[in-house]
Coordinates of N, CA and C in Angstrom, one line a residue:
M20 N 161.8 101.2 82.9 CA 162.2 102.6 82.9 C 162.6 102.8 81.4
K21 N 161.9 103.7 81.2 CA 161.7 104.4 79.5 C 163.3 105.3 79.1
D22 N 163.7 105.3 78.1 CA 164.9 106.0 77.9 C 164.7 107.6 78.5
P23 N 165.2 108.2 78.9 CA 165.2 109.5 79.7 C 165.2 110.2 78.4
E24 N 165.6 110.3 77.1 CA 165.6 111.2 75.6 C 164.5 110.7 75.0
S25 N 163.4 109.7 75.6 CA 162.6 109.5 74.5 C 161.3 110.8 75.2
S26 N 160.7 110.7 74.5 CA 159.1 111.9 74.4 C 158.1 111.7 75.5
P27 N 157.8 112.6 76.4 CA 156.5 111.9 77.5 C 155.3 111.7 76.5
E28 N 154.3 111.0 77.5 CA 153.0 111.0 76.8 C 152.1 111.8 77.4
V29 N 151.0 111.9 77.3 CA 150.1 112.4 78.0 C 149.2 111.0 78.7
G30 N 149.3 111.3 80.7 CA 148.7 110.3 81.1 C 149.9 109.1 81.4
Q31 N 151.2 109.6 81.3 CA 152.7 109.4 81.7 C 152.9 108.9 83.2
V32 N 153.0 108.0 83.9 CA 153.4 108.4 85.1 C 154.2 109.0 84.9
V33 N 155.2 109.9 85.8 CA 156.4 110.6 86.1 C 156.5 110.5 87.7
K34 N 158.1 110.4 87.7 CA 159.1 110.8 89.8 C 159.2 111.7 89.4
V35 N 158.6 112.9 90.3 CA 159.6 114.1 90.6 C 160.6 114.1 91.0
L36 N 161.9 114.5 90.5 CA 163.2 114.4 90.7 C 164.0 115.9 91.7
K37 N 163.4 116.7 91.0 CA 164.1 118.3 91.4 C 162.7 119.0 92.0
G38 N 163.1 119.5 93.3 CA 161.8 120.8 93.7 C 161.3 120.4 94.9
R39 N 159.8 121.2 95.2 CA 159.2 121.0 96.5 C 158.7 119.2 96.3
D40 N 158.0 118.6 95.1 CA 157.8 117.8 95.3 C 159.0 116.7 95.1
A41 N 159.9 116.5 94.9 CA 161.0 115.7 94.6 C 161.0 114.3 95.4
G42 N 160.6 113.2 94.9 CA 160.4 112.0 95.4 C 158.8 111.8 95.3
D43 N 157.9 112.5 94.6 CA 156.3 112.3 94.7 C 156.2 111.7 93.3
Y44 N 155.3 111.1 92.8 CA 154.9 110.7 91.3 C 153.2 111.4 91.1
S45 N 153.7 111.6 89.5 CA 152.6 112.8 89.5 C 152.1 112.0 88.1
V46 N 151.4 112.7 87.4 CA 150.8 111.9 86.1 C 150.8 113.3 85.3
V47 N 151.5 113.1 83.7 CA 151.8 114.3 82.4 C 150.3 114.4 82.1
I48 N 150.0 115.5 82.5 CA 148.5 115.8 81.6 C 148.3 117.0 80.4
S49 N 149.6 117.4 80.2 CA 150.0 117.8 78.8 C 151.5 118.4 78.6
I50 N 151.3 118.7 77.1 CA 152.8 118.7 77.2 C 153.1 120.2 76.4
S51 N 153.8 120.9 77.2 CA 153.9 122.7 76.8 C 154.9 122.7 75.6
D52 N 156.0 122.3 75.5 CA 156.7 121.9 74.1 C 157.7 121.3 74.6
G53 N 158.8 120.9 73.6 CA 160.2 119.7 73.4 C 160.5 119.3 75.0
R54 N 160.4 121.1 75.7 CA 161.0 120.4 77.1 C 160.2 120.6 78.8
F55 N 159.0 121.0 78.2 CA 158.2 121.2 79.4 C 157.1 120.3 79.3
V56 N 156.9 120.1 80.5 CA 155.4 119.3 80.6 C 154.5 120.0 81.6
Q57 N 153.4 119.8 81.9 CA 152.1 120.0 82.8 C 151.8 118.9 83.5
I58 N 152.7 118.8 84.8 CA 152.1 117.6 85.8 C 150.8 117.8 86.9
A59 N 149.9 117.0 87.1 CA 149.2 117.0 88.6 C 149.3 115.7 89.0
D60 N 148.9 115.5 90.3 CA 148.2 114.0 90.9 C 147.0 114.2 91.6
G61 N 146.6 115.0 91.4 CA 145.3 115.0 92.0 C 144.9 115.1 93.2
D62 N 145.8 115.6 94.0 CA 145.8 115.6 95.5 C 146.4 116.7 95.9
K63 N 147.6 116.9 96.1 CA 148.6 117.9 96.2 C 148.5 119.3 95.1
R64 N 149.0 118.6 94.3 CA 148.6 119.3 93.2 C 147.4 119.1 92.0
K65 N 146.5 119.9 92.3 CA 145.2 119.8 91.7 C 145.4 119.9 90.0
V66 N 144.7 119.9 89.2 CA 144.4 119.6 87.5 C 144.4 121.1 86.8
D67 N 143.7 121.7 87.8 CA 143.6 123.4 87.7 C 144.7 124.0 88.1
R68 N 145.4 123.5 89.2 CA 146.8 123.8 89.2 C 147.8 123.2 88.9
A69 N 147.8 122.9 87.7 CA 149.1 121.9 87.1 C 150.1 122.4 87.3
K70 N 151.2 121.7 87.4 CA 152.6 122.4 87.9 C 153.5 122.4 86.3
R71 N 153.9 123.3 85.7 CA 154.9 123.1 84.5 C 156.1 122.6 84.9
K72 N 156.4 121.5 84.4 CA 158.1 121.1 84.6 C 159.0 120.9 84.0
N73 N 160.1 121.0 84.3 CA 161.1 120.8 83.1 C 161.7 119.0 82.9
L74 N 161.6 118.6 81.5 CA 161.7 117.3 81.8 C 163.0 116.6 82.2
S75 N 164.0 117.6 82.2 CA 165.1 117.0 82.9 C 165.1 116.8 84.5
H76 N 164.0 117.5 85.3 CA 163.4 117.3 86.4 C 162.6 116.0 86.6
L77 N 162.1 115.7 85.7 CA 161.4 114.2 86.1 C 161.8 113.3 85.6
E78 N 161.7 112.0 85.8 CA 162.1 110.4 85.3 C 161.0 109.9 85.1
L79 N 160.3 109.5 83.9 CA 159.6 108.9 83.2 C 159.9 107.5 83.8
T80 N 158.5 107.0 83.8 CA 158.4 105.7 84.1 C 157.5 105.0 82.7
D81 N 157.3 103.8 82.6 CA 156.8 102.6 81.4 C 155.8 103.0 81.8
H82 N 155.3 103.6 82.4 CA 153.2 102.7 82.4 C 152.8 104.6 82.1
V83 N 151.4 104.0 80.8 CA 150.9 105.4 80.6 C 149.7 104.8 81.3
S84 N 148.9 105.8 82.1 CA 147.5 105.1 82.3 C 146.6 105.5 81.1
P85 N 145.8 104.2 80.9 CA 145.0 104.3 79.6 C 143.3 105.4 80.5
E86 N 143.2 105.6 81.4 CA 142.0 106.0 82.0 C 142.4 107.5 81.6
V87 N 143.2 108.0 82.3 CA 144.0 109.4 81.9 C 144.2 109.8 80.5
K88 N 144.8 109.0 79.7 CA 144.9 108.9 78.1 C 143.4 109.3 77.5
N89 N 142.6 108.1 78.2 CA 141.3 108.2 76.8 C 140.8 109.3 77.4
S90 N 140.9 110.3 78.7 CA 139.4 110.5 79.3 C 140.4 112.3 78.8
I91 N 141.8 112.5 78.5 CA 142.5 113.5 77.9 C 141.7 114.0 76.4
E92 N 142.2 112.8 75.9 CA 141.8 112.7 74.3 C 140.5 112.8 74.0
E93 N 139.8 112.2 74.9 CA 138.0 112.2 74.3 C 137.2 113.6 74.8
T94 N 137.7 114.1 75.9 CA 137.1 115.2 76.5 C 137.9 116.4 76.3
G95 N 139.4 116.2 76.4 CA 140.7 117.6 76.9 C 140.9 117.6 78.1
R96 N 139.9 116.8 79.3 CA 140.5 117.4 80.5 C 140.6 116.0 81.3
V97 N 140.7 116.1 83.0 CA 140.8 115.4 83.0 C 140.5 115.4 84.8
T98 N 139.8 114.3 85.5 CA 139.0 114.8 87.1 C 140.2 114.6 87.7
N99 N 140.5 115.4 89.0 CA 141.7 115.0 90.0 C 141.4 113.4 90.4
G100 N 140.2 113.5 90.3 CA 140.1 111.5 91.3 C 140.5 110.4 90.7
K101 N 140.1 110.9 88.9 CA 141.2 109.7 88.0 C 142.1 110.0 88.2
L102 N 143.0 110.9 88.5 CA 144.3 111.3 88.6 C 144.8 110.3 89.9
R103 N 144.1 110.7 90.8 CA 144.3 109.9 92.2 C 144.2 108.4 91.8
Y104 N 142.9 107.8 91.4 CA 143.2 106.4 91.0 C 144.3 105.9 89.9
A105 N 144.4 106.5 88.8 CA 146.2 106.1 88.3 C 146.7 105.8 88.9
L106 N 147.5 107.1 89.6 CA 148.5 106.8 90.6 C 148.3 105.6 91.7
T107 N 147.2 105.5 92.5 CA 147.4 104.8 93.2 C 147.2 102.8 92.8
K108 N 146.6 103.1 91.6 CA 146.7 102.1 90.9 C 148.4 101.4 90.5
Y109 N 148.6 102.3 89.9 CA 150.1 102.3 89.7 C 151.2 101.9 90.6
L110 N 151.0 102.6 92.0 CA 152.2 102.5 93.5 C 151.5 101.4 93.5
N111 N 150.3 100.5 93.9 CA 150.1 99.7 94.3 C 150.7 98.3 93.4
Q112 N 150.5 98.3 92.0 CA 151.7 97.7 91.2 C 152.4 97.4 91.6
Q113 N 153.3 98.4 91.8 CA 154.8 98.9 92.0 C 155.0 98.1 93.2
N114 N 154.2 98.7 94.5 CA 154.3 97.9 95.3 C 154.6 96.4 95.4
G115 N 153.6 95.8 94.7 CA 153.4 94.0 94.7 C 154.9 93.2 93.8
L116 N 154.8 94.7 92.7 CA 156.2 93.9 92.1 C 157.4 93.8 93.2
L117 N 157.4 94.8 94.0 CA 158.7 94.9 94.8 C 158.4 93.4 95.6
K118 N 157.3 93.2 96.4 CA 157.4 92.5 97.5 C 157.1 90.9 96.3
E119 N 157.2 90.3 95.2 CA 157.1 89.3 94.9 C 158.4 89.0 94.4
G120 N 159.2 90.2 94.3 CA 160.8 90.0 94.2 C 161.6 89.8 95.7
E121 N 161.3 90.0 96.4 CA 161.8 89.3 97.8 C 162.0 87.7 98.3

């Protein structure tokens, strides 16, 4: 895990700690200012209805999705499908690591 004081990156996977979506994973799709980011997961929270979230309510993971990051850098937007793909890939990776550790 990254240091909680470190700054988030576009495309970074985060775990929501507070609010209705607590326990869910999302992806940072933009950074508003020093304390807030916009997050979406492509499923319950679509890109066009991204949630503005305080960084203190998120746990930053050390995973940045290259697909999401490149898409936003090149076109300025990302598809819901790409967000779902990035989250599925990350969660499958985490489950694989957990199984190996048993």
